[in-house]
Amino acid sequence: MKQTGIQKLIRIREKMITGKKGDTPHPLNPADADTEARVARRLSLHLAMSVREIFDAISLEKNRPASMAPFDAVFRNFADAPDQILPATGRKKIGIYCMAVPEELIYAAGALPVRLCAGSSDAAEAGEALFPDVSCPMVKAATGFTRTGVLSMYRDCDLVIIPTTCDWKVKLGELLSRHVPVMMLSVPKLKAAESSRRFWYAEIRRLVQALEKVTGKRITRKRLRTAMGLLHEAQQEFRIFQTLRMDDLCLIRGRDAAAVANAWFYMDAADWTHAARTLNEELKERKAQSLATTPPSAPRILLTGSPVVFPNWKIPDLIENAGGALVCDELCSSGRLLWDMACIDEPLFEDMLDALADRAVLPCTCPVFTDTEDRRTKLFRMIQDYKVEGVVHHVLKGCHPYDMELRPLEAKLAAAGVSQLKIETDYSPEDTEPLRTRVEAFVETLKGRRLRMGKSA
Amino acid sequence: MRIDRIRLLVQALCFVFLIYGGLLGLSIGTAIPTMSCIYAEGRGGSCFLYPFQRFLSLPWSSLFGSVAAAFLIYLGTFFIWALVFGKTFCGWICPLGFLQDLLTKIREAMGIDGSRFAWATRDRFQWVKYALLVLLILLPMGIGNSLLGLPRFTPDLAVPFCQICPGKPFIPLFYGDTSHILIDFSSLTKIIMTSLSMLIAGLFLAAGFVKRRYLCAFCPMAALLSLFDRIGFVGLRKKGEACTRCGNCFRACPMEIREIADLRDRKHMVTQDCMLCLRCIEVCPEDKALQATLLGFPVFSASAEGFLKRQARTAVLPESGNKSVKNADPGTIPSEH
């Protein structure tokens, strides 16, 4: 009697568990589930198409460094094998949404960081339903990918860390938490105050605890030193790469340079460093042979503003197809990505955490911080270092911090005699043609200016 | 080699010379602007402040009369030392600085986390060293003369700063001389001064395990030397347009000088607390953002390359190029055991 009762209970429990397993975050209504599946299918199809289109165009280009291959392979997988974008590894995967998360900590915890900031216009469309009219396309795209699960890495993460850098990110957590475990990291907006720094130090320690809990590994001083060393090796290659781009010859297309940095999002640090080292060697050879990707007459352009993430090569391609040389960018997705370096030789573990915390926030030139002077200084310095002739401001519709900061920044740059072009757009290819006209006009202006200044090459 | 290792070595050599140099008959005079204590018998050079306070306690008639020339020569010697070496005395030569740095090294080796002043606290107490400087000038003057019609101070107040300086109890210890570790009950002044001395000595030891260079924030010698910050031979320059304000230098600074990281529009960075340890240059990853200069010429500049090279020595790198490790799972950090 008793036994059968227990068996009954067990059976009911099993039913509940299996029932729960089937009850994924998707809506229970079969019609809704159907729509979801259709959205996912469409996204997967369109994404593959736009990726192939990009690579078809690239295959027609001459003079492209052969060492781009390992980076290309990562991006080709977006179309061919979305579940193989990330390296095959038994490690836990930690999704991150911003530069403000120190990746060293994730490596030290024995996990793989994956930056999930997305650039697909199709994914933005898939996520659109959940957002107000004017919203950041990056956040829309990330939601689209997570919701549909078209790129498995958006669902596979053991933890997704979202720093509260901008308002979109603040609200992103709730949307994603239906599908993946999310941890919010509160970023102070005032860099100069002591209270902000102490607060941020405490947040970083909270992050350490969360990572240790997810991975089950303790972050020790030795592990952290190893991880920081790993990143320094990558940063060394990145700095060499950027220094090569300062050369008078344009050794690599700006789009490819963005792709190199962008591949960091998905590659393991050691693999990336290896690939970047090979690329740097090739670029050095090209320099010796005076092999440039653009003619010397092409005006040198700096791209700054909202992030440019694969497959959204719209703006870099527009600039370079119009005859400009995109020599550098001040974007959190590429030019700024690995530039700032933390000290490894801090004496104690706690000091190393502080060093990482400072590195993530203090030198960051994102306009979400109140200290706008840092970005201005950085831009002026880059204009000098890369011998820049024109600046293109990229503002994604809905990216309010960059938009707000633009007017005073434009005024400062104009006062210093820098030519500028503001492009306000989103991920969709619809406005490409009108933009092309504007970019071409801008490049022609720069060329004309160079002639007038008597610096014609 | 890390600059603070080089520095520790130089400090050790200077320490041995300044404390024991006299035993070999070596001496570089008595006007050295550093805490090389007068109470060490075989010293190879001694602190400027002791004779300075002695001079000041003379009656004015003789200070500005018979000994005026000697006093001026004495001040002039100090001036030259300070002009040539400036704050390097604090960072590279001072025996008390060396002892504090040693305590810090011991603390770090023991894994005890350090502490920092709250910004407001640090700012609030910057006047203390100037107050001590004024007192060490006024009090001796009041012994030999009547200031503003006040009665003359008791001779027990002679060399007041030396009476409370932590050098007095600690440096003679290197000769096995413990006679300065006491509270003297012979007069009220002595009771107060020796109690203060013991208090400060205790603070010196305790703070060594809490914070870097704790007492240097209150040192009147630093106040005196900072008069030479702008004109001294050794300088520290900042190129504001190259600075990203990443804060590496501020965290590394033993004196917790915020200006080094925060100010972009200031060129001369030897501030009142700076001790020219040059650690800020070592940890600066931006090309030429910080430079140490000698007579205006750069001698040590910050650079990304140098930064990475120095840091790589500290990093524990997984054997790169080791194929078996690479194939297993690149970037995996081997577990500790």
CSV table of N, CA and C in Angstrom, one decimal, chain B residues 1 5-22 24 26 28 36 43-45 91-95 98-99 102:
chain,number,residue,atom,x,y,z
B,1,MET,N,64.9,45.3,-14.2
B,1,MET,CA,64.6,45.3,-12.8
B,1,MET,C,63.6,46.4,-12.4
B,5,ARG,N,62.8,47.9,-6.8
B,5,ARG,CA,63.9,47.0,-6.3
B,5,ARG,C,65.2,47.8,-6.4
B,6,ILE,N,65.5,48.5,-7.5
B,6,ILE,CA,66.7,49.3,-7.6
B,6,ILE,C,66.7,50.3,-6.5
B,7,ARG,N,65.6,50.9,-6.2
B,7,ARG,CA,65.5,51.9,-5.2
B,7,ARG,C,65.8,51.3,-3.8
B,8,LEU,N,65.3,50.2,-3.6
B,8,LEU,CA,65.5,49.5,-2.3
B,8,LEU,C,67.0,49.3,-2.1
B,9,LEU,N,67.7,48.9,-3.2
B,9,LEU,CA,69.1,48.6,-3.1
B,9,LEU,C,69.9,49.9,-2.8
B,10,VAL,N,69.5,51.0,-3.6
B,10,VAL,CA,70.2,52.2,-3.4
B,10,VAL,C,70.0,52.7,-1.9
B,11,GLN,N,68.7,52.6,-1.5
B,11,GLN,CA,68.4,53.0,-0.1
B,11,GLN,C,69.2,52.2,0.9
B,12,ALA,N,69.4,50.9,0.7
B,12,ALA,CA,70.2,50.1,1.6
B,12,ALA,C,71.6,50.6,1.7
B,13,LEU,N,72.2,50.8,0.5
B,13,LEU,CA,73.6,51.3,0.4
B,13,LEU,C,73.7,52.7,1.1
B,14,CYS,N,72.7,53.6,0.8
B,14,CYS,CA,72.8,54.9,1.5
B,14,CYS,C,72.6,54.7,3.0
B,15,PHE,N,71.7,53.8,3.4
B,15,PHE,CA,71.5,53.6,4.8
B,15,PHE,C,72.8,53.2,5.5
B,16,VAL,N,73.5,52.2,4.9
B,16,VAL,CA,74.7,51.7,5.5
B,16,VAL,C,75.7,52.8,5.6
B,17,PHE,N,75.8,53.6,4.5
B,17,PHE,CA,76.8,54.7,4.5
B,17,PHE,C,76.4,55.7,5.6
B,18,LEU,N,75.2,56.1,5.6
B,18,LEU,CA,74.8,57.2,6.5
B,18,LEU,C,74.9,56.8,7.9
B,19,ILE,N,74.6,55.6,8.2
B,19,ILE,CA,74.5,55.1,9.6
B,19,ILE,C,75.9,54.7,10.1
B,20,TYR,N,76.7,54.0,9.2
B,20,TYR,CA,77.9,53.4,9.7
B,20,TYR,C,79.2,54.1,9.0
B,21,GLY,N,78.9,54.9,8.1
B,21,GLY,CA,80.1,55.5,7.3
B,21,GLY,C,81.1,56.1,8.2
B,22,GLY,N,80.7,56.7,9.3
B,22,GLY,CA,81.7,57.4,10.2
B,22,GLY,C,82.7,56.4,10.8
B,24,LEU,N,84.3,54.3,9.3
B,24,LEU,CA,85.5,54.2,8.4
B,24,LEU,C,86.1,55.6,8.2
B,26,LEU,N,84.4,58.2,7.2
B,26,LEU,CA,83.8,58.9,6.1
B,26,LEU,C,82.7,59.8,6.6
B,28,ILE,N,79.9,63.1,5.0
B,28,ILE,CA,79.6,64.1,4.0
B,28,ILE,C,78.9,65.3,4.7
B,36,SER,N,69.1,61.4,8.6
B,36,SER,CA,70.2,60.6,9.0
B,36,SER,C,70.6,61.1,10.4
B,43,ARG,N,77.9,57.9,12.4
B,43,ARG,CA,77.2,58.2,11.2
B,43,ARG,C,78.1,58.8,10.1
B,44,GLY,N,77.7,58.7,8.9
B,44,GLY,CA,78.6,59.2,7.8
B,44,GLY,C,78.0,60.5,7.2
B,45,GLY,N,77.3,61.2,8.0
B,45,GLY,CA,76.7,62.4,7.5
B,45,GLY,C,75.4,62.6,8.3
B,91,GLY,N,63.0,59.7,-1.4
B,91,GLY,CA,62.7,58.5,-2.0
B,91,GLY,C,63.9,57.5,-2.0
B,92,TRP,N,65.1,58.0,-2.2
B,92,TRP,CA,66.2,57.1,-2.4
B,92,TRP,C,67.3,57.1,-1.3
B,93,ILE,N,67.3,58.1,-0.4
B,93,ILE,CA,68.4,58.2,0.5
B,93,ILE,C,67.9,58.1,2.0
B,94,CYS,N,66.8,58.7,2.3
B,94,CYS,CA,66.4,58.9,3.7
B,94,CYS,C,66.3,57.5,4.4
B,95,PRO,N,67.0,57.4,5.6
B,95,PRO,CA,67.0,56.1,6.3
B,95,PRO,C,65.7,55.8,6.9
B,98,PHE,N,63.6,54.4,4.2
B,98,PHE,CA,64.1,53.1,3.9
B,98,PHE,C,63.4,52.1,4.9
B,99,LEU,N,63.4,52.5,6.2
B,99,LEU,CA,62.9,51.6,7.2
B,99,LEU,C,61.4,51.4,6.9
B,102,LEU,N,60.9,49.1,4.1
B,102,LEU,CA,61.2,47.7,4.5
B,102,LEU,C,60.0,47.1,5.2
